[in-house]
Short mmCIF file of C-alpha atoms in Angstrom, two decimals:
data_model
loop_
_atom_site.label_atom_id
_atom_site.label_comp_id
_atom_site.label_asym_id
_atom_site.label_seq_id
_atom_site.Cartn_x
_atom_site.Cartn_y
_atom_site.Cartn_z
CA MET A 1 0.00 0.00 0.00
CA ASN A 2 1.11 3.55 -0.61
CA ARG A 3 1.79 6.44 1.71
CA LYS A 4 -1.20 8.40 2.98
CA LEU A 5 -2.38 10.80 0.33
CA PHE A 6 -4.51 13.93 0.17
CA THR A 7 -7.85 13.86 -1.56
CA GLN A 8 -10.79 16.20 -1.69
CA SER A 9 -13.07 13.96 0.32
CA ALA A 10 -11.41 11.07 2.11
CA PRO A 11 -7.96 9.69 2.84
CA ALA A 12 -8.02 7.34 -0.13
CA ARG A 13 -4.81 6.00 -1.67
CA ARG A 14 -3.66 5.91 -5.24
CA SER A 15 -0.80 4.21 -6.96
CA PRO A 16 1.77 6.23 -8.90
CA GLY A 17 0.30 4.91 -12.14
CA GLU A 18 -3.06 6.51 -11.47
CA GLY A 19 -1.68 9.95 -12.11
CA GLY A 20 -2.82 11.31 -8.77
CA PHE A 21 0.10 10.26 -6.63
CA PHE A 22 0.10 13.39 -4.51
CA THR A 23 2.99 13.71 -2.06
CA PRO A 24 3.52 17.45 -1.97
CA ARG A 25 6.62 18.40 -0.24
CA ALA A 26 4.60 21.10 1.24
CA LEU A 27 1.89 19.34 2.81
CA VAL A 28 3.95 16.33 2.98
CA THR A 29 3.96 16.48 5.48
CA LEU A 30 1.02 18.12 6.51
CA LEU A 31 1.08 14.80 6.61
CA LEU A 32 -0.58 11.93 7.56
CA CYS A 33 -3.48 13.52 6.35
CA GLY A 34 -6.74 12.06 6.95
CA VAL A 35 -10.01 13.90 6.92
CA ALA A 36 -8.73 16.55 9.28
CA LEU A 37 -6.47 18.02 6.62
CA CYS A 38 -8.85 17.97 3.68
CA SER A 39 -9.62 21.66 4.02
CA VAL A 40 -6.06 22.59 3.08
CA LEU A 41 -5.93 20.65 -0.15
CA SER A 42 -6.27 23.81 -2.18
CA LEU A 43 -2.83 24.87 -1.00
CA PRO A 44 -0.27 24.90 -3.81
CA LEU A 45 2.69 22.56 -3.76
CA ALA A 46 4.91 24.98 -1.90
CA MET A 47 2.12 26.02 0.46
CA GLY A 48 2.29 29.63 -0.52
CA GLN A 49 -1.11 30.45 0.95
CA ARG A 50 -1.46 31.35 4.56
CA GLY A 51 -2.49 28.83 7.18
CA GLN A 52 -5.99 29.06 8.54
CA GLN A 53 -5.16 29.89 12.08
CA ALA A 54 -2.26 31.57 13.89
CA LEU A 55 -1.04 30.28 17.20
CA SER A 56 -2.18 31.90 20.40
CA GLN A 57 1.00 31.93 22.48
CA ARG A 58 1.10 31.16 26.17
CA PRO A 59 3.05 33.25 28.67
CA SER A 60 6.67 32.25 29.05
CA HIS A 61 8.21 31.20 32.32
CA ALA A 62 11.39 29.59 33.45
CA PRO A 63 11.37 25.84 34.05
CA SER A 64 10.79 24.50 37.52
CA ASN A 65 11.99 21.19 38.87
CA LEU A 66 8.88 19.29 39.87
CA ASP A 67 8.69 15.87 41.42
CA GLY A 68 7.22 13.04 39.38
CA PRO A 69 6.53 12.77 35.67
CA THR A 70 5.17 16.10 34.44
CA TRP A 71 5.18 18.38 31.41
CA THR A 72 5.53 22.06 32.30
CA PHE A 73 5.26 25.00 29.92
CA THR A 74 8.44 26.98 29.41
CA GLY A 75 9.08 30.01 27.20
CA SER A 76 7.44 30.01 23.77
CA LEU A 77 9.37 30.11 20.52
CA ASN A 78 9.53 33.46 18.77
CA THR A 79 8.38 31.73 15.58
CA ALA A 80 5.74 28.99 15.54
CA ARG A 81 7.07 26.08 13.47
CA PHE A 82 7.05 22.39 12.64
CA LEU A 83 9.24 20.17 10.42
CA HIS A 84 12.17 22.00 12.03
CA THR A 85 15.26 20.65 13.82
CA ALA A 86 16.66 21.08 17.33
CA THR A 87 20.26 20.58 18.47
CA LEU A 88 21.80 20.57 21.95
CA LEU A 89 24.93 22.72 21.76
CA SER A 90 28.05 22.22 23.87
CA SER A 91 27.00 25.30 25.86
CA GLY A 92 23.85 23.51 27.00
CA MET A 93 21.64 25.75 24.89
CA VAL A 94 19.29 24.36 22.21
CA LEU A 95 19.42 25.62 18.62
CA VAL A 96 16.18 25.38 16.62
CA THR A 97 16.39 25.88 12.86
CA GLY A 98 14.00 26.38 9.96
CA GLY A 99 10.73 24.55 9.48
CA LEU A 100 7.32 25.69 8.24
CA ASP A 101 5.94 28.72 10.09
CA ASN A 102 2.33 29.59 10.89
CA THR A 103 1.80 30.88 7.35
CA PHE A 104 2.82 27.43 6.06
CA ASN A 105 5.90 28.95 4.45
CA ALA A 106 9.49 27.79 4.88
CA THR A 107 11.33 29.96 7.37
CA GLU A 108 14.99 30.91 7.58
CA SER A 109 14.71 31.93 11.23
CA THR A 110 16.66 30.20 13.99
CA GLU A 111 16.59 30.67 17.74
CA LEU A 112 18.28 29.56 20.94
CA TYR A 113 16.70 28.16 24.10
CA ASP A 114 18.42 28.93 27.40
CA PRO A 115 17.49 26.31 30.04
CA ALA A 116 18.64 28.65 32.81
CA SER A 117 16.10 31.35 31.98
CA GLY A 118 13.55 29.24 30.11
CA SER A 119 13.53 31.76 27.27
CA TRP A 120 14.20 31.82 23.51
CA THR A 121 16.41 34.36 21.72
CA ALA A 122 16.62 34.89 17.99
CA THR A 123 20.02 34.16 16.44
CA GLY A 124 21.35 34.48 12.88
CA ASN A 125 19.05 33.52 9.99
CA LEU A 126 19.80 30.64 7.67
CA ASN A 127 20.95 31.68 4.20
CA THR A 128 18.26 29.42 2.74
CA ALA A 129 14.78 28.98 4.23
CA ARG A 130 14.13 25.23 4.52
CA TYR A 131 12.22 22.43 6.22
CA GLU A 132 12.65 18.65 6.41
CA HIS A 133 16.39 19.23 6.46
CA THR A 134 18.97 17.46 8.64
CA VAL A 135 21.17 18.94 11.32
CA THR A 136 24.42 17.59 12.77
CA LEU A 137 26.55 18.86 15.65
CA LEU A 138 30.18 18.62 14.49
CA PRO A 139 33.16 17.85 16.76
CA ASN A 140 34.37 21.46 16.37
CA GLY A 141 31.14 22.74 17.93
CA LYS A 142 29.66 24.06 14.68
CA VAL A 143 26.29 22.87 13.36
CA LEU A 144 25.83 21.52 9.83
CA VAL A 145 22.45 21.92 8.13
CA ALA A 146 22.00 20.06 4.85
CA GLY A 147 19.33 19.70 2.18
CA GLY A 148 15.63 19.81 2.93
CA SER A 149 12.81 21.48 1.03
CA GLU A 150 13.07 25.13 0.06
CA SER A 151 10.34 27.78 -0.15
CA ASN A 152 9.28 26.61 -3.61
CA GLY A 153 8.89 23.05 -2.37
CA ASN A 154 11.89 21.73 -4.29
CA ALA A 155 14.55 19.59 -2.67
CA SER A 156 17.78 21.47 -1.94
CA THR A 157 21.49 20.78 -2.46
CA SER A 158 22.60 23.64 -0.24
CA ALA A 159 24.34 23.23 3.10
CA GLU A 160 25.49 25.73 5.71
CA LEU A 161 27.32 25.95 9.02
CA TYR A 162 26.29 27.70 12.25
CA ASP A 163 29.01 29.14 14.45
CA PRO A 164 27.76 29.38 18.07
CA VAL A 165 30.49 31.90 18.88
CA THR A 166 29.35 34.46 16.29
CA GLY A 167 25.73 33.34 15.97
CA THR A 168 25.99 33.38 12.17
CA TRP A 169 25.49 30.95 9.27
CA THR A 170 28.02 30.47 6.47
CA ALA A 171 27.47 28.54 3.26
CA THR A 172 29.59 25.41 2.87
CA GLY A 173 29.97 22.92 0.02
CA SER A 174 26.76 21.84 -1.68
CA LEU A 175 25.49 18.28 -1.74
CA ASN A 176 26.09 16.39 -4.97
CA THR A 177 22.43 15.32 -5.02
CA GLU A 178 19.39 17.35 -4.04
CA ARG A 179 17.51 15.63 -1.24
CA THR A 180 14.89 15.97 1.46
CA GLU A 181 13.40 13.39 3.87
CA HIS A 182 16.95 12.03 4.17
CA THR A 183 19.12 11.24 7.21
CA ALA A 184 22.48 12.55 8.43
CA THR A 185 24.79 10.66 10.80
CA LEU A 186 28.02 11.82 12.46
CA LEU A 187 30.63 9.08 11.96
CA PRO A 188 33.48 8.17 14.33
CA ASN A 189 36.01 9.78 11.95
CA GLY A 190 34.25 13.14 12.20
CA LYS A 191 32.67 13.01 8.75
CA VAL A 192 28.91 13.16 8.18
CA LEU A 193 27.06 10.48 6.21
CA VAL A 194 23.95 11.68 4.38
CA ALA A 195 21.78 8.91 2.98
CA ALA A 196 18.81 8.52 0.62
CA GLY A 197 15.76 10.84 0.70
CA THR A 198 13.72 12.17 -2.23
CA ASP A 199 14.42 14.69 -4.97
CA SER A 200 12.20 17.45 -6.39
CA THR A 201 10.25 14.91 -8.45
CA PHE A 202 9.42 12.93 -5.30
CA THR A 203 11.62 10.04 -6.43
CA ALA A 204 13.27 8.08 -3.61
CA SER A 205 17.05 8.01 -3.82
CA ALA A 206 19.62 5.30 -3.07
CA THR A 207 22.60 7.67 -3.15
CA ALA A 208 24.76 8.57 -0.17
CA GLU A 209 27.57 11.05 0.37
CA LEU A 210 30.10 12.13 2.97
CA TYR A 211 30.78 15.64 4.29
CA ASP A 212 34.33 16.47 5.34
CA PRO A 213 34.35 19.33 7.88
CA VAL A 214 38.02 20.00 7.17
CA SER A 215 37.60 20.65 3.44
CA GLY A 216 33.93 21.65 3.57
CA THR A 217 33.15 19.36 0.64
CA TRP A 218 30.91 16.38 -0.12
CA THR A 219 32.11 13.13 -1.73
CA GLY A 220 29.92 10.33 -3.01
CA THR A 221 30.10 6.96 -1.26
CA GLY A 222 28.45 3.60 -1.90
CA ASP A 223 24.77 3.53 -2.88
CA LEU A 224 22.21 1.88 -0.67
CA ASN A 225 20.74 -1.40 -1.86
CA THR A 226 17.22 0.04 -1.54
CA ALA A 227 16.17 3.58 -2.43
CA ARG A 228 14.14 5.04 0.43
CA ASN A 229 12.96 8.13 2.27
CA LEU A 230 11.29 8.71 5.65
CA HIS A 231 13.67 6.10 7.06
CA THR A 232 15.92 6.22 10.12
CA ALA A 233 19.71 6.00 10.51
CA THR A 234 21.47 4.98 13.72
CA LEU A 235 25.18 4.87 14.54
CA LEU A 236 25.85 1.51 16.22
CA PRO A 237 28.47 0.90 18.92
CA ASN A 238 30.57 -1.02 16.38
CA GLY A 239 30.85 2.09 14.18
CA MET A 240 28.48 0.90 11.47
CA VAL A 241 25.33 2.80 10.49
CA LEU A 242 21.98 1.02 10.50
CA VAL A 243 19.37 2.33 8.05
CA ALA A 244 15.91 0.93 8.65
CA ALA A 245 12.62 0.83 6.74
CA GLY A 246 11.14 3.95 5.09
CA ALA A 247 9.12 4.45 1.91
CA ASP A 248 10.59 2.83 -1.22
CA THR A 249 10.50 3.93 -4.86
CA SER A 250 6.81 3.03 -5.12
CA GLN A 251 6.24 4.95 -1.86
CA SER A 252 5.18 1.74 -0.16
CA ALA A 253 6.38 0.95 3.33
CA SER A 254 9.58 -1.09 3.35
CA GLU A 255 10.76 -3.70 5.85
CA SER A 256 14.35 -3.75 4.56
CA ALA A 257 17.36 -2.66 6.58
CA GLU A 258 21.02 -2.29 5.72
CA LEU A 259 24.39 -1.45 7.24
CA TYR A 260 27.01 1.07 6.11
CA ASP A 261 30.62 0.07 6.66
CA LEU A 262 32.80 3.15 7.07
CA ALA A 263 35.97 1.19 6.27
CA THR A 264 34.75 0.03 2.85
CA GLY A 265 32.09 2.62 2.02
CA ILE A 266 29.73 -0.23 1.14
CA TRP A 267 26.18 -0.99 2.23
CA ARG A 268 25.11 -4.56 2.94
CA ALA A 269 21.68 -5.93 3.72
CA THR A 270 20.89 -7.05 7.24
CA GLY A 271 17.78 -8.68 8.71
CA ASN A 272 14.37 -7.36 7.66
CA LEU A 273 12.06 -5.72 10.15
CA ASN A 274 8.99 -7.68 11.18
CA THR A 275 6.74 -4.75 10.20
CA ALA A 276 7.24 -2.58 7.11
CA ARG A 277 6.99 1.06 8.18
CA TYR A 278 7.90 4.69 7.51
CA GLY A 279 7.73 7.79 9.67
CA HIS A 280 8.91 5.76 12.68
CA THR A 281 11.62 6.48 15.26
CA ALA A 282 14.83 4.60 16.05
CA THR A 283 16.65 4.86 19.39
CA LEU A 284 20.00 3.40 20.38
CA LEU A 285 19.46 1.90 23.84
CA SER A 286 22.06 1.72 26.59
CA ASN A 287 22.40 -2.05 25.99
CA GLY A 288 23.46 -1.46 22.37
CA MET A 289 20.18 -2.58 20.81
CA VAL A 290 18.11 -0.33 18.54
CA LEU A 291 14.45 0.27 19.37
CA VAL A 292 12.19 1.05 16.39
CA ALA A 293 8.68 2.23 17.27
CA GLY A 294 5.50 3.32 15.52
CA GLY A 295 5.26 4.83 12.05
CA PHE A 296 2.84 3.96 9.28
CA ASP A 297 2.66 0.33 8.20
CA ASP A 298 1.99 -0.91 4.69
CA ASN A 299 -1.76 -0.56 5.19
CA GLY A 300 -1.38 3.14 5.96
CA THR A 301 -2.21 2.51 9.62
CA ALA A 302 -0.41 4.34 12.42
CA SER A 303 1.33 1.39 14.00
CA ALA A 304 1.69 0.56 17.67
CA THR A 305 4.29 -2.12 17.01
CA ALA A 306 7.88 -1.91 18.18
CA GLU A 307 10.91 -4.11 17.61
CA LEU A 308 14.55 -4.43 18.61
CA TYR A 309 17.63 -4.83 16.41
CA ALA A 310 20.59 -6.80 17.72
CA SER A 311 23.77 -5.96 15.83
CA ALA A 312 25.46 -9.16 17.04
CA THR A 313 22.96 -11.33 15.16
CA GLY A 314 21.66 -8.86 12.58
CA THR A 315 18.07 -9.73 13.52
CA TRP A 316 14.92 -7.94 14.66
CA THR A 317 12.79 -9.17 17.56
CA VAL A 318 9.28 -7.97 18.35
CA THR A 319 8.99 -6.23 21.71
CA GLY A 320 6.03 -4.77 23.61
CA SER A 321 3.61 -2.63 21.60
CA LEU A 322 2.97 1.04 22.24
CA ASN A 323 -0.30 1.82 23.99
CA THR A 324 -1.14 4.23 21.16
CA GLY A 325 -0.34 3.79 17.46
CA ARG A 326 1.44 6.90 16.18
CA SER A 327 3.68 8.46 13.54
CA GLY A 328 5.42 11.82 13.45
CA HIS A 329 6.27 11.39 17.14
CA THR A 330 9.58 11.80 18.95
CA ALA A 331 11.62 9.25 20.89
CA THR A 332 14.21 10.28 23.48
CA LEU A 333 16.56 8.12 25.53
CA LEU A 334 16.33 9.39 29.12
CA SER A 335 19.06 9.51 31.73
CA ASN A 336 17.45 6.56 33.55
CA GLY A 337 17.72 4.33 30.47
CA MET A 338 14.02 4.49 29.58
CA THR A 339 12.78 5.77 26.21
CA LEU A 340 10.20 8.56 26.13
CA VAL A 341 7.85 8.62 23.13
CA ALA A 342 5.68 11.73 22.84
CA GLY A 343 3.01 13.18 20.56
CA GLY A 344 2.59 12.30 16.90
CA PHE A 345 -0.46 11.62 14.74
CA ASP A 346 -3.07 8.88 14.56
CA ASN A 347 -4.67 7.29 11.47
CA ASN A 348 -6.74 10.40 10.78
CA GLY A 349 -3.90 12.90 11.09
CA VAL A 350 -5.11 14.02 14.51
CA SER A 351 -2.34 15.22 16.80
CA SER A 352 -1.80 13.47 20.10
CA ALA A 353 -0.76 14.77 23.50
CA THR A 354 -0.11 11.32 24.94
CA ALA A 355 3.32 10.09 25.96
CA GLU A 356 4.68 6.75 27.12
CA LEU A 357 7.85 5.15 28.43
CA TYR A 358 9.64 2.02 27.22
CA ASP A 359 11.34 -0.06 29.89
CA THR A 360 14.30 -1.88 28.38
CA THR A 361 14.38 -4.44 31.18
CA SER A 362 10.75 -5.56 30.89
CA GLY A 363 10.27 -4.75 27.20
CA THR A 364 6.99 -2.99 27.96
CA TRP A 365 5.46 0.47 27.56
CA GLU A 366 3.64 2.41 30.25
CA GLY A 367 1.78 5.68 30.02
CA THR A 368 3.30 8.80 31.50
CA ALA A 369 2.19 12.41 31.85
CA SER A 370 0.58 13.89 28.72
CA LEU A 371 1.86 16.96 26.93
CA ASN A 372 -0.03 20.18 27.62
CA ASN A 373 -0.39 20.73 23.85
CA ALA A 374 -1.04 18.01 21.31
CA ARG A 375 1.71 18.13 18.70
CA GLY A 376 3.37 16.15 15.91
CA ARG A 377 6.47 16.70 13.78
CA HIS A 378 7.85 18.65 16.72
CA THR A 379 11.29 18.20 18.26
CA ALA A 380 12.33 16.68 21.59
CA THR A 381 15.78 17.36 23.05
CA LEU A 382 17.40 15.82 26.11
CA LEU A 383 18.87 18.70 28.12
CA SER A 384 22.01 18.61 30.23
CA ASP A 385 19.93 18.40 33.42
CA GLY A 386 18.05 15.32 32.21
CA MET A 387 14.82 17.11 31.32
CA VAL A 388 13.32 16.87 27.81
CA LEU A 389 12.40 19.98 25.82
CA ALA A 390 9.50 19.54 23.36
CA ALA A 391 9.17 22.47 20.96
CA GLY A 392 6.79 23.52 18.20
CA GLY A 393 4.90 20.97 16.12
CA LEU A 394 1.58 20.77 14.32
CA ASP A 395 -1.84 20.44 15.91
CA PHE A 396 -3.85 21.23 12.80
CA PRO A 397 -4.77 23.91 12.03
CA THR A 398 -2.48 25.34 14.70
CA ILE A 399 1.27 25.40 14.31
CA ASN A 400 2.59 25.56 17.84
CA ALA A 401 5.02 28.13 19.21
CA THR A 402 4.72 26.60 22.66
CA ALA A 403 7.45 24.58 24.31
CA GLU A 404 7.33 22.39 27.39
CA LEU A 405 9.65 20.43 29.65
CA TYR A 406 9.30 16.80 30.71
CA ASN A 407 10.54 15.94 34.17
CA GLY A 408 10.58 12.16 34.16
CA PRO A 409 10.27 9.63 36.95
CA THR A 410 13.20 9.47 39.33
CA PRO A 411 14.74 6.00 39.43
CA THR A 412 14.06 4.27 42.72
CA PRO A 413 17.43 3.97 44.46
CA SER A 414 18.53 0.51 45.50
CA PRO A 415 18.58 0.19 49.29
CA THR A 416 22.01 0.32 50.84
CA PRO A 417 22.80 -3.13 52.19
CA THR A 418 23.51 -3.15 55.93
CA ALA A 419 26.86 -4.68 56.81
CA THR A 420 26.75 -7.78 58.99
CA PRO A 421 28.78 -7.35 62.20
CA THR A 422 31.82 -9.59 62.49
CA PRO A 423 34.18 -10.35 65.34
CA SER A 424 36.79 -8.24 63.62
CA SER A 425 38.10 -5.33 65.62
CA SER A 426 37.57 -3.14 62.58
CA PRO A 427 33.90 -2.37 61.75
CA THR A 428 32.69 -3.49 58.33
CA PRO A 429 31.96 -0.41 56.20
CA THR A 430 28.45 0.06 54.87
CA ALA A 431 28.29 -0.63 51.13
CA THR A 432 27.73 2.48 49.06
CA PRO A 433 25.49 2.05 46.03
CA ARG A 434 27.12 3.05 42.76
CA ALA A 435 25.48 5.70 40.65
CA THR A 436 23.85 4.47 37.49
CA PRO A 437 25.92 5.74 34.56
CA ARG A 438 24.07 8.23 32.38
CA PRO A 439 23.58 6.80 28.87
CA ARG A 440 25.10 8.86 26.09
CA PRO A 441 22.33 10.57 24.08
CA THR A 442 22.10 9.14 20.58
CA PRO A 443 22.22 11.58 17.66
CA HIS A 444 18.57 11.35 16.83
CA PRO A 445 17.32 11.58 13.29
CA ARG A 446 14.36 13.77 13.06
CA PRO A 447 10.98 12.06 13.19
CA THR A 448 9.48 11.72 9.77
CA VAL A 449 6.03 11.77 8.46
CA PRO A 450 4.49 11.01 5.15
#
């Protein structure tokens, strides 16, 4: 079955051969359509017309540390947006870039969130307004933005660098292939691997290329075995990159997965997923396994299924299902080792405020506090203090400017064992529990949506 499409009356699907295969870059993403989005179908490909409703912003306030799982409003973005990116900088601040604003136009604006004050400050504008782009924090502290869709809805080849010291963007070498709905992964050697995506004709690509921060240039590398977009890419502990699922050249959900070997520059197939999907999330867990959750399946249904990839065996194993099927959500590895999934869209394109936690030990999901605002195609960033910042997103017809902080459950400390007295003249010291190491946040590819 094909990706969800936009029609004048109902969320019917068409094949490419029917001449109505409508996957506007603009609305692409206005996604997951469903009946709720039918009123915007008169928008042109690049969404030049204004959205139907502007966001009513809530008052800003600094974050507060509350006990128990809660979402608390923090300062609102200066520009309402979705299909944007968010990056945690070495300073602890969060950089948000681009996206579609509340006029449904691509924006070049960027802004910084300060966790200390709970406020957003505008910083330098991108040279090219864009959405559905990728963002990568480089080892030198600069931020690389690449590709995406421009104001006219066409896929871009342009790339640029943000310097946190000067707060400005500078153009860098252009991609060899225009692309959007792609992924970008920072490799152990400091280069950036960009893979697949679609071009301006909505054709899925199998090409991949490498960005060298030293020379500022892109070089082609091995092609994927399967052309795809709306996939995920995860850097594994062994240094290989796992690309999973996505929409293939027919824009049907794919179950295929493959591995990129940095040493050879070659992709090789690995085990297939149990459920074909696109618009899902992938999270590297603290045990080295990769958790894939949600997305649309091959029937166009927002899936609740989840599965785990083991790099040692190259196989996928079904794990506990989400309580709510969703796509266009976010997934964040928390400091306690649990994975927080938040927001997204259901089968009808309706935004969700629900959130849930995956417990790696039990392989199950449990509900947690709901977001204050329903949102999808937003961003979620793990902050230095362990809280999660959710920003922007779509709750049709509203494009959110609001942002909120998740204060997750505090792990229950293990009781300190009491030493047993012995005849020794020296007292036995009381055992001190060791702190649980904080898992390293995984560079998280943006959540995708058809």
